[in-house]
mmCIF file of C-alpha atoms in Angstrom:
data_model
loop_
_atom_site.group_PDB
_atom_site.id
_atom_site.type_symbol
_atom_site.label_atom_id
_atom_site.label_comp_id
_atom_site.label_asym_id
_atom_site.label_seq_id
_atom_site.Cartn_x
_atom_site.Cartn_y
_atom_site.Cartn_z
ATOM 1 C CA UNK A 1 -88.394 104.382 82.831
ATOM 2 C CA UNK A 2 -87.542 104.218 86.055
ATOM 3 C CA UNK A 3 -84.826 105.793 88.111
ATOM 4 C CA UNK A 4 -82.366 104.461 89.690
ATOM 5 C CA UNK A 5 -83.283 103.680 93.771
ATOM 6 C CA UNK A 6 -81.932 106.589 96.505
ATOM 7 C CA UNK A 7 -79.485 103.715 97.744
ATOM 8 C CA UNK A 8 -77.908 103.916 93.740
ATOM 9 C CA UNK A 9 -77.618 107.717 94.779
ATOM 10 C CA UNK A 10 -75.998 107.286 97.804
ATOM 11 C CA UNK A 11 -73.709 105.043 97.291
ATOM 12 C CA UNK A 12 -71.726 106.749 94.577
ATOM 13 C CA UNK A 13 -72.341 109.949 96.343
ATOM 14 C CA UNK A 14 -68.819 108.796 98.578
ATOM 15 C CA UNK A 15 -66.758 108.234 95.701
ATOM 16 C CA UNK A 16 -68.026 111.667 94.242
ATOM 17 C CA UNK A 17 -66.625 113.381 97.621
ATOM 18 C CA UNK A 18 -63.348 111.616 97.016
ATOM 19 C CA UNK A 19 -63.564 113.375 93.334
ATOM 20 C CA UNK A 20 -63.522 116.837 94.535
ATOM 21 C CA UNK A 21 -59.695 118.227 93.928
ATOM 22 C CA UNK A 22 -57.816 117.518 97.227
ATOM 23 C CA UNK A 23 -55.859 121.058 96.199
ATOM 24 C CA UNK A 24 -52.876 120.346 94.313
ATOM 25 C CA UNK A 25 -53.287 123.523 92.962
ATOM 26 C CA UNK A 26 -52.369 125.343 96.032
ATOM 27 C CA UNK A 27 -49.913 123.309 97.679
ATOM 28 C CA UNK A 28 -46.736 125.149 96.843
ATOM 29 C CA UNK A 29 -44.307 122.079 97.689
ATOM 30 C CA UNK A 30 -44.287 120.188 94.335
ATOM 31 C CA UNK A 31 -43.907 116.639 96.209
ATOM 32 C CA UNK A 32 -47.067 117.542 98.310
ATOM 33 C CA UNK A 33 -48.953 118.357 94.884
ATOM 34 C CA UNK A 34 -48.058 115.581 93.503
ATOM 35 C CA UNK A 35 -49.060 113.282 96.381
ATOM 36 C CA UNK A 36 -52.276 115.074 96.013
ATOM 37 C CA UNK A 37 -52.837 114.656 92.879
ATOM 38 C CA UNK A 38 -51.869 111.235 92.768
ATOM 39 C CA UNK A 39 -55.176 110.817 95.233
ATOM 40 C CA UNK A 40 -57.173 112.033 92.691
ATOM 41 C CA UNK A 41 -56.384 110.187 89.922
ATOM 42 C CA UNK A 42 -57.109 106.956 91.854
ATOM 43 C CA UNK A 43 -60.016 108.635 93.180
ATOM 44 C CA UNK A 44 -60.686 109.263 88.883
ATOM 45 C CA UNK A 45 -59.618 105.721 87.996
ATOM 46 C CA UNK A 46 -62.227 104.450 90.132
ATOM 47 C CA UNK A 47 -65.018 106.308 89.049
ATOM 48 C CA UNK A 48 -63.861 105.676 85.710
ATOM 49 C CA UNK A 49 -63.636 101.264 86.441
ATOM 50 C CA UNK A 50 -67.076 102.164 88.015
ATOM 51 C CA UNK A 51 -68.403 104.146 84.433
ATOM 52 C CA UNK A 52 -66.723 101.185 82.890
ATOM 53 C CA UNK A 53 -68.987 99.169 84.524
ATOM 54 C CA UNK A 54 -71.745 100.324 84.108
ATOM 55 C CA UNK A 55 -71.264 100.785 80.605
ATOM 56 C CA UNK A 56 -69.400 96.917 80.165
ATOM 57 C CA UNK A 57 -72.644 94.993 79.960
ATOM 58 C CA UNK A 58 -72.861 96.650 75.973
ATOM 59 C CA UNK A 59 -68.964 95.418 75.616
ATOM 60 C CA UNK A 60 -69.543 92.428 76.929
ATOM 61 C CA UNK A 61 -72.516 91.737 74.711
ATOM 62 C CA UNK A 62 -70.366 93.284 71.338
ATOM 63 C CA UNK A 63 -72.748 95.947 71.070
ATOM 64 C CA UNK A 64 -71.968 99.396 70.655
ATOM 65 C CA UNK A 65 -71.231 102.310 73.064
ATOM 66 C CA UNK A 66 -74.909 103.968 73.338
ATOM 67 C CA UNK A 67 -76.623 100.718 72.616
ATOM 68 C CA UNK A 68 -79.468 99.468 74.737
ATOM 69 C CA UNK A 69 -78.859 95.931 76.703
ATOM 70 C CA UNK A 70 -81.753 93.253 77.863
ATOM 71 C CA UNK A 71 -83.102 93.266 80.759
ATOM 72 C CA UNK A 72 -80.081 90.918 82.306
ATOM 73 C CA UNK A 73 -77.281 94.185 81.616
ATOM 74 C CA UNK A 74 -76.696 96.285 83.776
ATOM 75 C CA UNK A 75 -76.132 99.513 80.802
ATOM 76 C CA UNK A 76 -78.940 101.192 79.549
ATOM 77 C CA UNK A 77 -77.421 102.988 76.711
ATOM 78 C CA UNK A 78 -75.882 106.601 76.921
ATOM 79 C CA UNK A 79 -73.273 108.123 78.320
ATOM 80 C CA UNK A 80 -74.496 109.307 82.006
ATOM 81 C CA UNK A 81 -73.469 107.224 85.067
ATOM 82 C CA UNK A 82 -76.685 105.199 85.210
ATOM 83 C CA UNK A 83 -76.677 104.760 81.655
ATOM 84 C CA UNK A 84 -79.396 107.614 79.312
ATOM 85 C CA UNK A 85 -80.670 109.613 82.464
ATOM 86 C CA UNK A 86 -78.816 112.089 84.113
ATOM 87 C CA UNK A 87 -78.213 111.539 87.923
ATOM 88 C CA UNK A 88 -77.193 113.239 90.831
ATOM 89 C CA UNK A 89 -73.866 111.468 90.673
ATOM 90 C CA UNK A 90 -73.386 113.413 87.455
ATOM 91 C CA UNK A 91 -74.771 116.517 88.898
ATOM 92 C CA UNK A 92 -72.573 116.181 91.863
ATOM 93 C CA UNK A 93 -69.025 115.513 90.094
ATOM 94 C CA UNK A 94 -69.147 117.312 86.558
ATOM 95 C CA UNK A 95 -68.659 120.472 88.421
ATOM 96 C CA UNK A 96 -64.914 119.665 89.742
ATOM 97 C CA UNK A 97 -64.248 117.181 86.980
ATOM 98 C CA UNK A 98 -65.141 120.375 84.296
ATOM 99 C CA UNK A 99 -62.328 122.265 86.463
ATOM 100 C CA UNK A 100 -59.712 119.649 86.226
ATOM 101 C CA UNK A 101 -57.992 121.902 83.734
ATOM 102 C CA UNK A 102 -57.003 124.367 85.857
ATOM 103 C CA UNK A 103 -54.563 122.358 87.798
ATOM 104 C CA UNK A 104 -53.205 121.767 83.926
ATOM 105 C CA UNK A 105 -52.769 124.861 83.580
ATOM 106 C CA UNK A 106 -51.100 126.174 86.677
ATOM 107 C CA UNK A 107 -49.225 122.830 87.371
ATOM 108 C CA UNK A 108 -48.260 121.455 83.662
ATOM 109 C CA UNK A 109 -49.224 118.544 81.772
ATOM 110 C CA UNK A 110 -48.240 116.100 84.073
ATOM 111 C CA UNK A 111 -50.930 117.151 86.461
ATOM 112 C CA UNK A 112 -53.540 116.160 83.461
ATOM 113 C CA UNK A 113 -55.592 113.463 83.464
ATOM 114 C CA UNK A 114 -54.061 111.291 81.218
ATOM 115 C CA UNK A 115 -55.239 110.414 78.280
ATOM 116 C CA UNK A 116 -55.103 106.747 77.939
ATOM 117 C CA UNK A 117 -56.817 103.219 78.219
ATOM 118 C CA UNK A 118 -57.595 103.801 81.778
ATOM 119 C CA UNK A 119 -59.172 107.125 81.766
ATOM 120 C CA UNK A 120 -61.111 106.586 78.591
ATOM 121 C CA UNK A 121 -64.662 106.149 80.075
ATOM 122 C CA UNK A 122 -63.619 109.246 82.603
ATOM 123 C CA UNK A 123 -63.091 111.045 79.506
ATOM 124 C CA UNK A 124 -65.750 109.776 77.421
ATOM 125 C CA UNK A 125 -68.357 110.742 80.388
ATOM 126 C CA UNK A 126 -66.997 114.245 80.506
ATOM 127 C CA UNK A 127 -66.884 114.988 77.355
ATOM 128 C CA UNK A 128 -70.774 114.237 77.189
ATOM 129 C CA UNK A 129 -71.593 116.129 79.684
ATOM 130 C CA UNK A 130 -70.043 119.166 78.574
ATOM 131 C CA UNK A 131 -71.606 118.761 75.854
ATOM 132 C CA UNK A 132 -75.391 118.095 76.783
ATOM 133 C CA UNK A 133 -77.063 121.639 76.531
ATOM 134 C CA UNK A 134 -78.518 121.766 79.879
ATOM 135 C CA UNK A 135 -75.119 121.147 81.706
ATOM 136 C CA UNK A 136 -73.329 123.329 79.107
ATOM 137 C CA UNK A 137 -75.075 126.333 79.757
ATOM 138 C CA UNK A 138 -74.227 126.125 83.446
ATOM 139 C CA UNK A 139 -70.087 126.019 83.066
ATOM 140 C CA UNK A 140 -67.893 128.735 83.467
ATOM 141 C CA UNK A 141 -66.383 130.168 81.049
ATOM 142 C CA UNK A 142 -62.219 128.717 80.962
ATOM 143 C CA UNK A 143 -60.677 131.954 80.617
ATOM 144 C CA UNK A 144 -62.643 133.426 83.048
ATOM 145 C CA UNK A 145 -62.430 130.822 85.374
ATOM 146 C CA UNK A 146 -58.431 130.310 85.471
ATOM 147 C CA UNK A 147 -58.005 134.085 85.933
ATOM 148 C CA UNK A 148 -60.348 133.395 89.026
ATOM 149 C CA UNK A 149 -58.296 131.367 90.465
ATOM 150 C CA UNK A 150 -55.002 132.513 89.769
ATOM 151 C CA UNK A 151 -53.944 134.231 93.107
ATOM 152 C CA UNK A 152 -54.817 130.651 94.809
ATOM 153 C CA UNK A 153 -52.742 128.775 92.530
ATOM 154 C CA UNK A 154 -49.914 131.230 92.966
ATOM 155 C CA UNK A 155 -50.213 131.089 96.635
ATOM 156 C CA UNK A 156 -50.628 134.987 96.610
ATOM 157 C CA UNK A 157 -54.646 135.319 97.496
ATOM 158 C CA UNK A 158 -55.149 136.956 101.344
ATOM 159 C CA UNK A 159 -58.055 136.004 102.820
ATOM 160 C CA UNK A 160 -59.419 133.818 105.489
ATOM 161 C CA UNK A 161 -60.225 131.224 103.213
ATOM 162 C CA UNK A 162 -57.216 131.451 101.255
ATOM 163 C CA UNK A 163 -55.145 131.121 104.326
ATOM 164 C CA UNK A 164 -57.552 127.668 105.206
ATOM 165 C CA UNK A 165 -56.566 126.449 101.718
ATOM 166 C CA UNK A 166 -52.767 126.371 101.844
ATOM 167 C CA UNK A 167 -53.422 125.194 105.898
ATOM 168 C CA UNK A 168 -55.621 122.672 104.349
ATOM 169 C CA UNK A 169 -58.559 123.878 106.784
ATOM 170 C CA UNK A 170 -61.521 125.075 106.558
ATOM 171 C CA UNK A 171 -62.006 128.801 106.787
ATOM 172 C CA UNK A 172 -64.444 127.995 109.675
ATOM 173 C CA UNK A 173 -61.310 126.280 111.609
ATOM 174 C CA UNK A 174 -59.196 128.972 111.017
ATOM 175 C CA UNK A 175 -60.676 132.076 113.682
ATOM 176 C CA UNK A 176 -60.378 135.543 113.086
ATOM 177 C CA UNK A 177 -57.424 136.387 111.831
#
């Protein structure tokens, strides 16, 4: 099989950048978290109408998620953005949409992607990826990883690049200081 053309990689390679957490997690004015947070759950809603997508041609045709569609669908069975193979648009998002649960954790549950109607493929592609071997055995472990980050979600880390995050810079911007 074929993979999908460079110009199918680069054109979901934009909404992937608009997938990366715009830093809720560190704002530390609750109305400027939620603003951006609300930015990425469009940002997820859209990737998750574009999964939906993808994935429609089996609804549309009855057939079950995972089945294989003629040559006139568009979904190739699986649970990857192109369908069975593993892209770089995977590649590229799973490693902020894995995270997602930190801002959970630090912000409550109403900073959680929901769970409902909307979010379902979102959901239904993360969960498979998590749960493919080769992608599994690259993810941090949870405990580890919100202990990490801790002193930037408190708004209590000192560095040069913690002082770009709550500017909402990059450190590079930012001069020695």
């Amino acid at each position: 099989r074929t993979p999908p053309s460079t110009y199918h990689h680069i054109r979901p390679r934009f909404l992937v950048l608009r997938l990366t957490p715009p830093r809720p997690q560190v704002k530390q004015d609750d109305d400027e978290r939620r603003v951006e947070f609300e930015k990425l759950l469009s940002s997820v809603a859209e990737f998750s109408n574009k999964l939906d997508a993808n994935w429609g041609a089996a609804s549309a045709g009855g057939a079950e998620f995972g089945a294989e569609v003629g040559a006139g669908g568009v979904y190739r069975g699986g649970s990857y953005f192109y369908g069975d193979q593993l892209s770089m648009v995977d590649c590229m998002l799973l490693p902020h949409a894995f995270r997602y649960f930190a801002i959970e954790h630090y912000r409550g549950e109403s900073f959680a992607i929901p769970r409902t109607a909307e979010f379902e493929p979102f959901h239904r592609w993360r969960d498979a990826m998590v749960e493919t071997a080769s992608v599994a055995r690259t993810l941090p472990d949870k405990g580890r990883y919100i202990e990490h980050v801790r002193k930037y979600a408190e708004g209590t880390a000192r560095s040069m690049v913690a002082n770009a995050v709550r500017a909402g810079k990059a450190a590079h911007e930012m001069g020695e200081k």
